[in-house]
Amino acid sequence: MSASQITGLSSDNGGPAYTPEVARITAPIYSRLSSVIPEIEWPVHAPYIAAINEIKCERKAVILSHNYQTPEIFHGVADLTGDSLALAREAAKTDAEVIVLCGVHFMAETAKLINPEKTVLIPDLEAGCSLAASITAGDVRLLRERYPAVPVVSYVNTSAAVKAESDICCTSANALEVVESLGSDRVIFLPDEYLGRYVAAQTRVEVILWRGHCEVHERFTAEELRVFRQQYPDIEILAHPECPPDVLAEADFVGSTSGMIHHVGETRPRRVVMITECSMSDNVAVEYPEIDFIRPCNLCPHMKKITLPKILHSLESMTHRVEVEPGVAQRAREAVERMLALGSKKKDPGSQGIA
Ligand code: SF4
């Protein structure tokens, strides 16, 4: 029996219905997610998961999910998961005809840059990013006029137009490696000021900063972290380098999302708090049920625009297609490919404890 037969009945809201067959085929998924999704919510998610997993095969599609997507997406329908760098690499490797990017718009653009011949879909075109919105291609051209011959490193959280004005891209996982790879004693680093400061603290290269911030990570405070320590003296605090410097100074470990996940897997702390977007803790907690995750919740409103009903609609209607103007795409692709060519042979700057 196919999932369309299984989910053919409509629920009250017009979506696929929760039938005994849906319950049966999604039971193995729920058994993994029961610690992070209440049982009462499963009949809402399960019909969409069954329908999406069927239609993605029909469409020869692959679903890529960022670590900040909700568990029903991350563990329920995604084929490939990870941070921005991992998704960029996986997008380059896939032989699927269609890529559905469950993340924000710059990630979908990056997937399209690397896979110009594939159809790249994003379930909600409004899924943006405060960092990407903080800088334009015109701003980069002005920086180049102000600092002639200084190379420009762009965090992947930028539009394709900004990448096209840049020499090379980086992620939070490889920012230090990228900055040092250029052989220059000065670089322009944009747009995340705090990640730039974190990199600058670890290198002799002079880093010229832009004042862009992530609206999720900039909300954390050092005082919050001190309260966690008072409440849980044995807690290990992991923080993302997009957090302000005083927050990073209170952390036991600073790392990209992939760096944090790797650290938890390696060290298996008894109790941990991840100072980053809150779905990440849920997704990692599924893998490590023996660890006590304290979960402060700063949600990314852009990431949360992606939902199961929108993913299903995206695959049914083959929308929203992400396109990049060819001239921009060519130059942006070169900046991304220079980053990918560096590979992962050097260490993640986030793999260093700083406390
Ligand atoms: S978490 Fe921050 S950096 Fe990531 S998409 Fe949201 S606003 Fe952008």
mmCIF file of C-alpha atoms and ligand atoms in Angstrom:
data_model
loop_
_atom_site.group_PDB
_atom_site.id
_atom_site.type_symbol
_atom_site.label_atom_id
_atom_site.label_comp_id
_atom_site.label_asym_id
_atom_site.label_seq_id
_atom_site.Cartn_x
_atom_site.Cartn_y
_atom_site.Cartn_z
ATOM 1 C CA MET A 1 0.000 0.000 0.000
ATOM 2 C CA SER A 2 1.402 3.412 -0.921
ATOM 3 C CA ALA A 3 1.465 6.380 1.434
ATOM 4 C CA SER A 4 -0.949 8.274 -0.828
ATOM 5 C CA GLN A 5 -3.391 5.432 -0.286
ATOM 6 C CA ILE A 6 -2.474 5.480 3.371
ATOM 7 C CA THR A 7 -2.941 9.229 3.725
ATOM 8 C CA GLY A 8 -5.672 9.672 1.145
ATOM 9 C CA LEU A 9 -8.279 10.587 3.717
ATOM 10 C CA SER A 10 -8.391 14.261 4.580
ATOM 11 C CA SER A 11 -8.233 15.421 8.147
ATOM 12 C CA ASP A 12 -10.424 18.263 9.438
ATOM 13 C CA ASN A 13 -7.812 20.813 8.367
ATOM 14 C CA GLY A 14 -7.674 19.491 4.791
ATOM 15 C CA GLY A 15 -4.293 17.832 5.234
ATOM 16 C CA PRO A 16 -3.549 14.111 5.182
ATOM 17 C CA ALA A 17 -5.302 12.109 7.870
ATOM 18 C CA TYR A 18 -3.932 10.081 10.754
ATOM 19 C CA THR A 19 -5.006 6.551 9.937
ATOM 20 C CA PRO A 20 -4.071 3.262 11.615
ATOM 21 C CA GLU A 21 -1.747 2.600 8.677
ATOM 22 C CA VAL A 22 -0.008 5.966 9.131
ATOM 23 C CA ALA A 23 0.365 5.183 12.824
ATOM 24 C CA ARG A 24 1.932 1.832 11.946
ATOM 25 C CA ILE A 25 4.447 3.049 9.377
ATOM 26 C CA THR A 26 5.529 6.054 11.444
ATOM 27 C CA ALA A 27 5.773 4.159 14.745
ATOM 28 C CA PRO A 28 9.547 3.490 14.388
ATOM 29 C CA ILE A 29 10.143 7.220 13.854
ATOM 30 C CA TYR A 30 8.052 8.145 16.864
ATOM 31 C CA SER A 31 9.821 5.666 19.085
ATOM 32 C CA ARG A 32 13.010 7.725 18.532
ATOM 33 C CA LEU A 33 11.270 11.054 19.037
ATOM 34 C CA SER A 34 9.084 10.264 22.049
ATOM 35 C CA SER A 35 11.431 12.118 24.407
ATOM 36 C CA VAL A 36 11.076 15.398 22.495
ATOM 37 C CA ILE A 37 7.577 15.246 20.940
ATOM 38 C CA PRO A 38 4.530 14.671 23.187
ATOM 39 C CA GLU A 39 2.404 11.690 22.159
ATOM 40 C CA ILE A 40 -0.616 13.934 21.743
ATOM 41 C CA GLU A 41 1.189 15.853 18.965
ATOM 42 C CA TRP A 42 2.174 12.827 16.901
ATOM 43 C CA PRO A 43 -1.170 12.452 15.028
ATOM 44 C CA VAL A 44 -0.581 15.994 13.733
ATOM 45 C CA HIS A 45 2.913 15.284 12.384
ATOM 46 C CA ALA A 46 2.719 11.631 11.343
ATOM 47 C CA PRO A 47 0.407 11.975 8.275
ATOM 48 C CA TYR A 48 2.664 14.670 6.829
ATOM 49 C CA ILE A 49 5.785 12.618 7.490
ATOM 50 C CA ALA A 50 4.263 9.611 5.702
ATOM 51 C CA ALA A 51 3.097 11.716 2.754
ATOM 52 C CA ILE A 52 6.413 13.590 2.418
ATOM 53 C CA ASN A 53 8.466 10.418 2.568
ATOM 54 C CA GLU A 54 6.388 8.992 -0.245
ATOM 55 C CA ILE A 55 6.344 11.983 -2.564
ATOM 56 C CA LYS A 56 10.044 12.697 -2.198
ATOM 57 C CA CYS A 57 10.718 9.272 -3.745
ATOM 58 C CA GLU A 58 8.329 9.995 -6.609
ATOM 59 C CA ARG A 59 10.045 13.334 -7.236
ATOM 60 C CA LYS A 60 13.559 11.867 -6.912
ATOM 61 C CA ALA A 61 14.095 14.494 -4.258
ATOM 62 C CA VAL A 62 16.439 14.702 -1.340
ATOM 63 C CA ILE A 63 15.571 16.689 1.781
ATOM 64 C CA LEU A 64 18.381 18.588 3.484
ATOM 65 C CA SER A 65 17.721 19.824 7.016
ATOM 66 C CA HIS A 66 19.715 22.280 9.066
ATOM 67 C CA ASN A 67 20.360 21.441 12.729
ATOM 68 C CA TYR A 68 17.917 24.194 13.759
ATOM 69 C CA GLN A 69 14.897 22.540 12.186
ATOM 70 C CA THR A 70 12.316 20.976 14.495
ATOM 71 C CA PRO A 71 12.712 17.269 15.380
ATOM 72 C CA GLU A 72 9.747 16.104 13.284
ATOM 73 C CA ILE A 73 11.537 17.547 10.235
ATOM 74 C CA PHE A 74 15.114 16.772 11.253
ATOM 75 C CA HIS A 75 14.448 13.155 12.261
ATOM 76 C CA GLY A 76 11.164 12.552 10.408
ATOM 77 C CA VAL A 77 11.768 13.463 6.766
ATOM 78 C CA ALA A 78 15.358 14.675 6.258
ATOM 79 C CA ASP A 79 17.769 12.548 4.241
ATOM 80 C CA LEU A 80 20.794 14.664 5.080
ATOM 81 C CA THR A 81 21.314 16.870 8.109
ATOM 82 C CA GLY A 82 23.962 19.206 9.397
ATOM 83 C CA ASP A 83 25.202 22.755 9.652
ATOM 84 C CA SER A 84 25.716 25.180 6.778
ATOM 85 C CA LEU A 85 29.035 23.653 5.743
ATOM 86 C CA ALA A 86 27.752 20.082 5.859
ATOM 87 C CA LEU A 87 24.668 21.001 3.854
ATOM 88 C CA ALA A 88 26.801 22.783 1.254
ATOM 89 C CA ARG A 89 29.009 19.712 0.926
ATOM 90 C CA GLU A 90 26.097 17.280 0.819
ATOM 91 C CA ALA A 91 24.366 19.420 -1.782
ATOM 92 C CA ALA A 92 27.492 19.087 -3.910
ATOM 93 C CA LYS A 93 27.475 15.284 -3.610
ATOM 94 C CA THR A 94 23.827 14.410 -4.136
ATOM 95 C CA ASP A 95 22.663 12.909 -7.402
ATOM 96 C CA ALA A 96 18.985 13.600 -6.692
ATOM 97 C CA GLU A 97 17.132 15.692 -9.259
ATOM 98 C CA VAL A 98 15.448 17.872 -6.681
ATOM 99 C CA ILE A 99 16.845 19.350 -3.463
ATOM 100 C CA VAL A 100 14.424 20.571 -0.807
ATOM 101 C CA LEU A 101 16.317 22.818 1.554
ATOM 102 C CA CYS A 102 14.827 22.907 5.043
ATOM 103 C CA GLY A 103 16.716 25.886 6.310
ATOM 104 C CA VAL A 104 16.883 29.530 5.328
ATOM 105 C CA HIS A 105 17.119 31.222 1.957
ATOM 106 C CA PHE A 106 20.881 31.721 1.777
ATOM 107 C CA MET A 107 21.344 27.975 2.315
ATOM 108 C CA ALA A 108 19.016 27.208 -0.582
ATOM 109 C CA GLU A 109 20.888 29.701 -2.744
ATOM 110 C CA THR A 110 24.162 28.010 -1.802
ATOM 111 C CA ALA A 111 22.723 24.619 -2.773
ATOM 112 C CA LYS A 112 21.647 26.096 -6.114
ATOM 113 C CA LEU A 113 25.085 27.628 -6.717
ATOM 114 C CA ILE A 114 26.690 24.236 -6.275
ATOM 115 C CA ASN A 115 23.981 22.385 -8.201
ATOM 116 C CA PRO A 116 22.962 24.746 -11.010
ATOM 117 C CA GLU A 117 21.430 21.924 -13.041
ATOM 118 C CA LYS A 118 19.206 20.678 -10.197
ATOM 119 C CA THR A 119 15.878 21.998 -9.012
ATOM 120 C CA VAL A 120 16.316 23.558 -5.579
ATOM 121 C CA LEU A 121 13.172 24.227 -3.560
ATOM 122 C CA ILE A 122 12.644 26.115 -0.337
ATOM 123 C CA PRO A 123 9.292 25.507 1.373
ATOM 124 C CA ASP A 124 8.916 29.159 2.434
ATOM 125 C CA LEU A 125 10.523 32.037 0.541
ATOM 126 C CA GLU A 126 10.259 34.240 3.630
ATOM 127 C CA ALA A 127 12.770 32.126 5.573
ATOM 128 C CA GLY A 128 15.509 34.749 5.791
ATOM 129 C CA CYS A 129 18.325 35.540 8.216
ATOM 130 C CA SER A 130 19.245 38.668 10.175
ATOM 131 C CA LEU A 131 22.912 38.192 9.307
ATOM 132 C CA ALA A 132 22.263 37.826 5.593
ATOM 133 C CA ALA A 133 20.005 40.884 5.707
ATOM 134 C CA SER A 134 22.685 43.013 7.407
ATOM 135 C CA ILE A 135 24.815 43.534 4.302
ATOM 136 C CA THR A 136 24.374 44.100 0.570
ATOM 137 C CA ALA A 137 26.608 43.655 -2.454
ATOM 138 C CA GLY A 138 26.901 47.456 -2.599
ATOM 139 C CA ASP A 139 28.229 47.502 0.977
ATOM 140 C CA VAL A 140 30.951 45.014 0.002
ATOM 141 C CA ARG A 141 31.975 47.121 -2.988
ATOM 142 C CA LEU A 142 32.297 50.153 -0.703
ATOM 143 C CA LEU A 143 34.455 48.126 1.715
ATOM 144 C CA ARG A 144 36.713 47.141 -1.169
ATOM 145 C CA GLU A 145 37.107 50.799 -2.135
ATOM 146 C CA ARG A 146 37.962 51.664 1.445
ATOM 147 C CA TYR A 147 40.414 48.771 1.885
ATOM 148 C CA PRO A 148 41.949 48.174 -1.560
ATOM 149 C CA ALA A 149 43.613 44.780 -2.094
ATOM 150 C CA VAL A 150 42.354 43.414 1.247
ATOM 151 C CA PRO A 151 40.645 40.047 0.636
ATOM 152 C CA VAL A 152 37.005 39.629 1.613
ATOM 153 C CA VAL A 153 35.857 36.571 3.577
ATOM 154 C CA SER A 154 32.087 36.137 3.665
ATOM 155 C CA TYR A 155 30.326 33.929 6.146
ATOM 156 C CA VAL A 156 27.928 31.654 4.250
ATOM 157 C CA ASN A 157 25.073 33.499 5.962
ATOM 158 C CA THR A 158 25.014 35.989 3.090
ATOM 159 C CA SER A 159 23.073 36.387 -0.136
ATOM 160 C CA ALA A 160 24.503 35.074 -3.396
ATOM 161 C CA ALA A 161 24.995 38.718 -4.449
ATOM 162 C CA VAL A 162 27.277 39.312 -1.442
ATOM 163 C CA LYS A 163 29.140 36.058 -2.009
ATOM 164 C CA ALA A 164 29.721 37.163 -5.602
ATOM 165 C CA GLU A 165 31.603 40.228 -4.310
ATOM 166 C CA SER A 166 33.744 38.103 -1.981
ATOM 167 C CA ASP A 167 37.010 36.228 -2.440
ATOM 168 C CA ILE A 168 35.996 33.211 -0.390
ATOM 169 C CA CYS A 169 33.222 31.993 1.905
ATOM 170 C CA CYS A 170 33.472 30.407 5.348
ATOM 171 C CA THR A 171 31.211 28.866 7.960
ATOM 172 C CA SER A 172 31.482 28.994 11.736
ATOM 173 C CA ALA A 173 33.171 25.588 11.490
ATOM 174 C CA ASN A 174 36.023 26.664 9.206
ATOM 175 C CA ALA A 175 36.286 30.459 9.624
ATOM 176 C CA LEU A 176 39.774 30.447 11.163
ATOM 177 C CA GLU A 177 41.087 28.029 8.552
ATOM 178 C CA VAL A 178 39.700 30.187 5.752
ATOM 179 C CA VAL A 179 41.072 33.458 7.153
ATOM 180 C CA GLU A 180 44.544 31.947 7.548
ATOM 181 C CA SER A 181 44.453 30.271 4.134
ATOM 182 C CA LEU A 182 44.604 33.589 2.295
ATOM 183 C CA GLY A 183 48.203 34.427 3.203
ATOM 184 C CA SER A 184 47.241 38.054 3.862
ATOM 185 C CA ASP A 185 48.045 40.012 7.009
ATOM 186 C CA ARG A 186 44.599 41.720 6.806
ATOM 187 C CA VAL A 187 41.194 40.421 5.814
ATOM 188 C CA ILE A 188 37.703 41.889 5.694
ATOM 189 C CA PHE A 189 35.382 39.499 7.545
ATOM 190 C CA LEU A 190 31.641 39.834 7.155
ATOM 191 C CA PRO A 191 28.926 40.035 8.222
ATOM 192 C CA ASP A 192 29.028 38.493 11.737
ATOM 193 C CA GLU A 193 30.920 40.763 14.116
ATOM 194 C CA TYR A 194 31.065 38.255 16.964
ATOM 195 C CA LEU A 195 32.309 35.344 14.874
ATOM 196 C CA GLY A 196 34.863 37.733 13.393
ATOM 197 C CA ARG A 197 36.034 38.766 16.866
ATOM 198 C CA TYR A 198 36.272 35.125 17.896
ATOM 199 C CA VAL A 199 38.435 34.329 14.872
ATOM 200 C CA ALA A 200 40.535 37.478 15.403
ATOM 201 C CA ALA A 201 41.355 36.309 18.943
ATOM 202 C CA GLN A 202 42.958 33.158 17.511
ATOM 203 C CA THR A 203 45.053 34.537 14.665
ATOM 204 C CA ARG A 204 47.710 37.118 13.885
ATOM 205 C CA VAL A 205 45.765 38.196 10.830
ATOM 206 C CA GLU A 206 44.147 41.609 11.315
ATOM 207 C CA VAL A 207 40.396 41.159 10.929
ATOM 208 C CA ILE A 208 38.315 44.104 9.685
ATOM 209 C CA LEU A 209 34.793 43.575 10.993
ATOM 210 C CA TRP A 210 31.223 44.310 9.900
ATOM 211 C CA ARG A 211 28.546 44.853 12.526
ATOM 212 C CA GLY A 212 26.069 42.169 11.559
ATOM 213 C CA HIS A 213 24.567 39.964 14.279
ATOM 214 C CA CYS A 214 22.457 36.829 14.528
ATOM 215 C CA GLU A 215 19.207 37.816 16.205
ATOM 216 C CA VAL A 216 19.095 34.441 17.995
ATOM 217 C CA HIS A 217 22.623 34.258 19.401
ATOM 218 C CA GLU A 218 23.000 37.937 20.300
ATOM 219 C CA ARG A 219 20.114 37.580 22.786
ATOM 220 C CA PHE A 220 22.081 35.296 25.124
ATOM 221 C CA THR A 221 23.769 37.018 28.079
ATOM 222 C CA ALA A 222 26.731 36.105 30.260
ATOM 223 C CA GLU A 223 24.454 36.461 33.298
ATOM 224 C CA GLU A 224 22.188 33.683 31.952
ATOM 225 C CA LEU A 225 25.194 31.380 31.750
ATOM 226 C CA ARG A 226 26.251 32.218 35.308
ATOM 227 C CA VAL A 227 22.733 31.377 36.514
ATOM 228 C CA PHE A 228 22.979 27.977 34.780
ATOM 229 C CA ARG A 229 26.216 27.319 36.658
ATOM 230 C CA GLN A 230 24.687 28.287 39.983
ATOM 231 C CA GLN A 231 21.654 26.056 39.390
ATOM 232 C CA TYR A 232 23.646 23.115 38.003
ATOM 233 C CA PRO A 233 27.241 23.132 39.298
ATOM 234 C CA ASP A 234 28.151 20.118 37.121
ATOM 235 C CA ILE A 235 26.844 21.599 33.888
ATOM 236 C CA GLU A 236 28.985 21.870 30.762
ATOM 237 C CA ILE A 237 28.241 25.004 28.768
ATOM 238 C CA LEU A 238 28.710 24.928 24.991
ATOM 239 C CA ALA A 239 28.278 28.141 23.022
ATOM 240 C CA HIS A 240 28.103 29.099 19.357
ATOM 241 C CA PRO A 241 30.651 31.702 18.208
ATOM 242 C CA GLU A 242 27.853 33.974 16.944
ATOM 243 C CA CYS A 243 27.216 34.789 20.648
ATOM 244 C CA PRO A 244 28.646 38.014 22.137
ATOM 245 C CA PRO A 245 32.230 37.808 23.478
ATOM 246 C CA ASP A 246 31.238 37.981 27.177
ATOM 247 C CA VAL A 247 28.955 34.968 26.629
ATOM 248 C CA LEU A 248 31.757 33.012 24.964
ATOM 249 C CA ALA A 249 34.053 33.894 27.862
ATOM 250 C CA GLU A 250 31.648 32.144 30.277
ATOM 251 C CA ALA A 251 31.444 28.968 28.158
ATOM 252 C CA ASP A 252 33.453 25.770 28.641
ATOM 253 C CA PHE A 253 33.531 25.118 24.918
ATOM 254 C CA VAL A 254 32.940 27.286 21.858
ATOM 255 C CA GLY A 255 32.033 25.632 18.592
ATOM 256 C CA SER A 256 29.973 25.568 15.460
ATOM 257 C CA THR A 257 26.824 23.472 15.575
ATOM 258 C CA SER A 258 28.765 20.511 14.171
ATOM 259 C CA GLY A 259 31.599 21.219 16.636
ATOM 260 C CA MET A 260 29.155 21.142 19.553
ATOM 261 C CA ILE A 261 27.519 17.903 18.401
ATOM 262 C CA HIS A 262 30.922 16.288 17.964
ATOM 263 C CA HIS A 263 32.006 17.496 21.402
ATOM 264 C CA VAL A 264 28.922 16.020 23.095
ATOM 265 C CA GLY A 265 29.466 12.699 21.339
ATOM 266 C CA GLU A 266 33.133 12.604 22.301
ATOM 267 C CA THR A 267 32.909 13.730 25.916
ATOM 268 C CA ARG A 268 29.389 12.530 26.928
ATOM 269 C CA PRO A 269 28.888 15.098 29.715
ATOM 270 C CA ARG A 270 26.316 14.188 32.358
ATOM 271 C CA ARG A 271 24.534 17.531 31.933
ATOM 272 C CA VAL A 272 24.935 20.086 29.169
ATOM 273 C CA VAL A 273 23.477 23.308 27.843
ATOM 274 C CA MET A 274 23.913 24.390 24.239
ATOM 275 C CA ILE A 275 23.859 28.150 23.851
ATOM 276 C CA THR A 276 22.333 28.230 20.393
ATOM 277 C CA GLU A 277 18.972 27.857 18.649
ATOM 278 C CA CYS A 278 16.744 25.656 20.777
ATOM 279 C CA SER A 279 15.742 22.943 18.297
ATOM 280 C CA MET A 280 19.377 21.909 18.140
ATOM 281 C CA SER A 281 19.228 20.588 21.724
ATOM 282 C CA ASP A 282 16.106 18.570 20.950
ATOM 283 C CA ASN A 283 17.740 17.043 17.871
ATOM 284 C CA VAL A 284 20.927 16.102 19.707
ATOM 285 C CA ALA A 285 19.044 14.868 22.780
ATOM 286 C CA VAL A 286 17.339 12.258 20.594
ATOM 287 C CA GLU A 287 20.784 10.739 19.950
ATOM 288 C CA TYR A 288 21.949 10.866 23.576
ATOM 289 C CA PRO A 289 19.027 10.059 25.888
ATOM 290 C CA GLU A 290 21.370 9.459 28.827
ATOM 291 C CA ILE A 291 22.547 13.106 28.845
ATOM 292 C CA ASP A 292 20.536 15.757 30.694
ATOM 293 C CA PHE A 293 20.076 18.654 28.258
ATOM 294 C CA ILE A 294 19.114 21.971 29.842
ATOM 295 C CA ARG A 295 17.243 23.820 27.115
ATOM 296 C CA PRO A 296 17.026 27.587 27.086
ATOM 297 C CA CYS A 297 14.826 28.438 24.156
ATOM 298 C CA ASN A 298 15.850 31.124 21.702
ATOM 299 C CA LEU A 299 13.987 30.287 18.512
ATOM 300 C CA CYS A 300 15.037 31.448 15.059
ATOM 301 C CA PRO A 301 11.810 32.831 13.565
ATOM 302 C CA HIS A 302 13.186 32.310 10.064
ATOM 303 C CA MET A 303 14.083 28.642 10.523
ATOM 304 C CA LYS A 304 10.669 28.069 12.089
ATOM 305 C CA LYS A 305 8.909 29.219 8.931
ATOM 306 C CA ILE A 306 9.698 25.759 7.539
ATOM 307 C CA THR A 307 6.990 23.282 8.563
ATOM 308 C CA LEU A 308 5.876 19.807 7.500
ATOM 309 C CA PRO A 309 2.756 21.094 5.656
ATOM 310 C CA LYS A 310 4.937 23.572 3.735
ATOM 311 C CA ILE A 311 7.454 20.843 2.834
ATOM 312 C CA LEU A 312 4.621 18.669 1.511
ATOM 313 C CA HIS A 313 3.183 21.569 -0.467
ATOM 314 C CA SER A 314 6.625 22.385 -1.813
ATOM 315 C CA LEU A 315 7.033 18.869 -3.189
ATOM 316 C CA GLU A 316 3.486 18.689 -4.535
ATOM 317 C CA SER A 317 3.659 22.037 -6.328
ATOM 318 C CA MET A 318 7.428 22.084 -6.956
ATOM 319 C CA THR A 319 7.697 25.503 -5.354
ATOM 320 C CA HIS A 320 9.444 27.712 -4.402
ATOM 321 C CA ARG A 321 12.220 27.304 -6.950
ATOM 322 C CA VAL A 322 15.415 29.077 -5.998
ATOM 323 C CA GLU A 323 17.193 30.771 -8.898
ATOM 324 C CA VAL A 324 20.307 32.911 -8.995
ATOM 325 C CA GLU A 325 21.132 35.241 -11.885
ATOM 326 C CA PRO A 326 23.868 33.463 -13.919
ATOM 327 C CA GLY A 327 26.491 36.221 -13.718
ATOM 328 C CA VAL A 328 26.086 36.484 -9.949
ATOM 329 C CA ALA A 329 25.945 32.722 -9.605
ATOM 330 C CA GLN A 330 29.252 32.186 -11.379
ATOM 331 C CA ARG A 331 31.188 34.533 -9.095
ATOM 332 C CA ALA A 332 29.373 33.406 -5.943
ATOM 333 C CA ARG A 333 30.051 29.773 -6.860
ATOM 334 C CA GLU A 334 33.758 30.474 -7.113
ATOM 335 C CA ALA A 335 33.759 31.915 -3.570
ATOM 336 C CA VAL A 336 31.917 28.848 -2.225
ATOM 337 C CA GLU A 337 34.098 26.399 -4.168
ATOM 338 C CA ARG A 338 37.291 28.005 -2.837
ATOM 339 C CA MET A 339 35.960 27.247 0.646
ATOM 340 C CA LEU A 340 34.957 23.684 -0.216
ATOM 341 C CA ALA A 341 38.364 23.089 -1.804
ATOM 342 C CA LEU A 342 39.998 23.751 1.553
ATOM 343 C CA GLY A 343 38.207 20.652 2.764
ATOM 344 C CA SER A 344 37.961 19.646 6.367
ATOM 345 C CA LYS A 345 41.564 18.643 6.950
ATOM 346 C CA LYS A 346 42.203 21.441 9.426
ATOM 347 C CA LYS A 347 40.515 21.722 12.787
ATOM 348 C CA ASP A 348 37.240 23.431 13.505
ATOM 349 C CA PRO A 349 37.986 26.660 15.448
ATOM 350 C CA GLY A 350 35.045 25.671 17.553
ATOM 351 C CA SER A 351 36.740 22.478 18.615
ATOM 352 C CA GLN A 352 38.855 24.411 21.071
ATOM 353 C CA GLY A 353 37.702 24.799 24.637
ATOM 354 C CA ILE A 354 38.353 28.332 25.837
ATOM 355 C CA ALA A 355 37.503 28.221 29.507
HETATM 356 S S1 SF4 B 1 19.840 31.362 13.721
HETATM 357 FE FE1 SF4 B 1 20.689 33.415 13.313
HETATM 358 S S2 SF4 B 1 22.232 33.054 11.724
HETATM 359 FE FE2 SF4 B 1 20.885 31.238 11.742
HETATM 360 S S3 SF4 B 1 19.287 31.682 10.239
HETATM 361 FE FE3 SF4 B 1 18.483 32.371 12.220
HETATM 362 S S4 SF4 B 1 19.019 34.567 12.284
HETATM 363 FE FE4 SF4 B 1 20.302 33.639 10.675
#
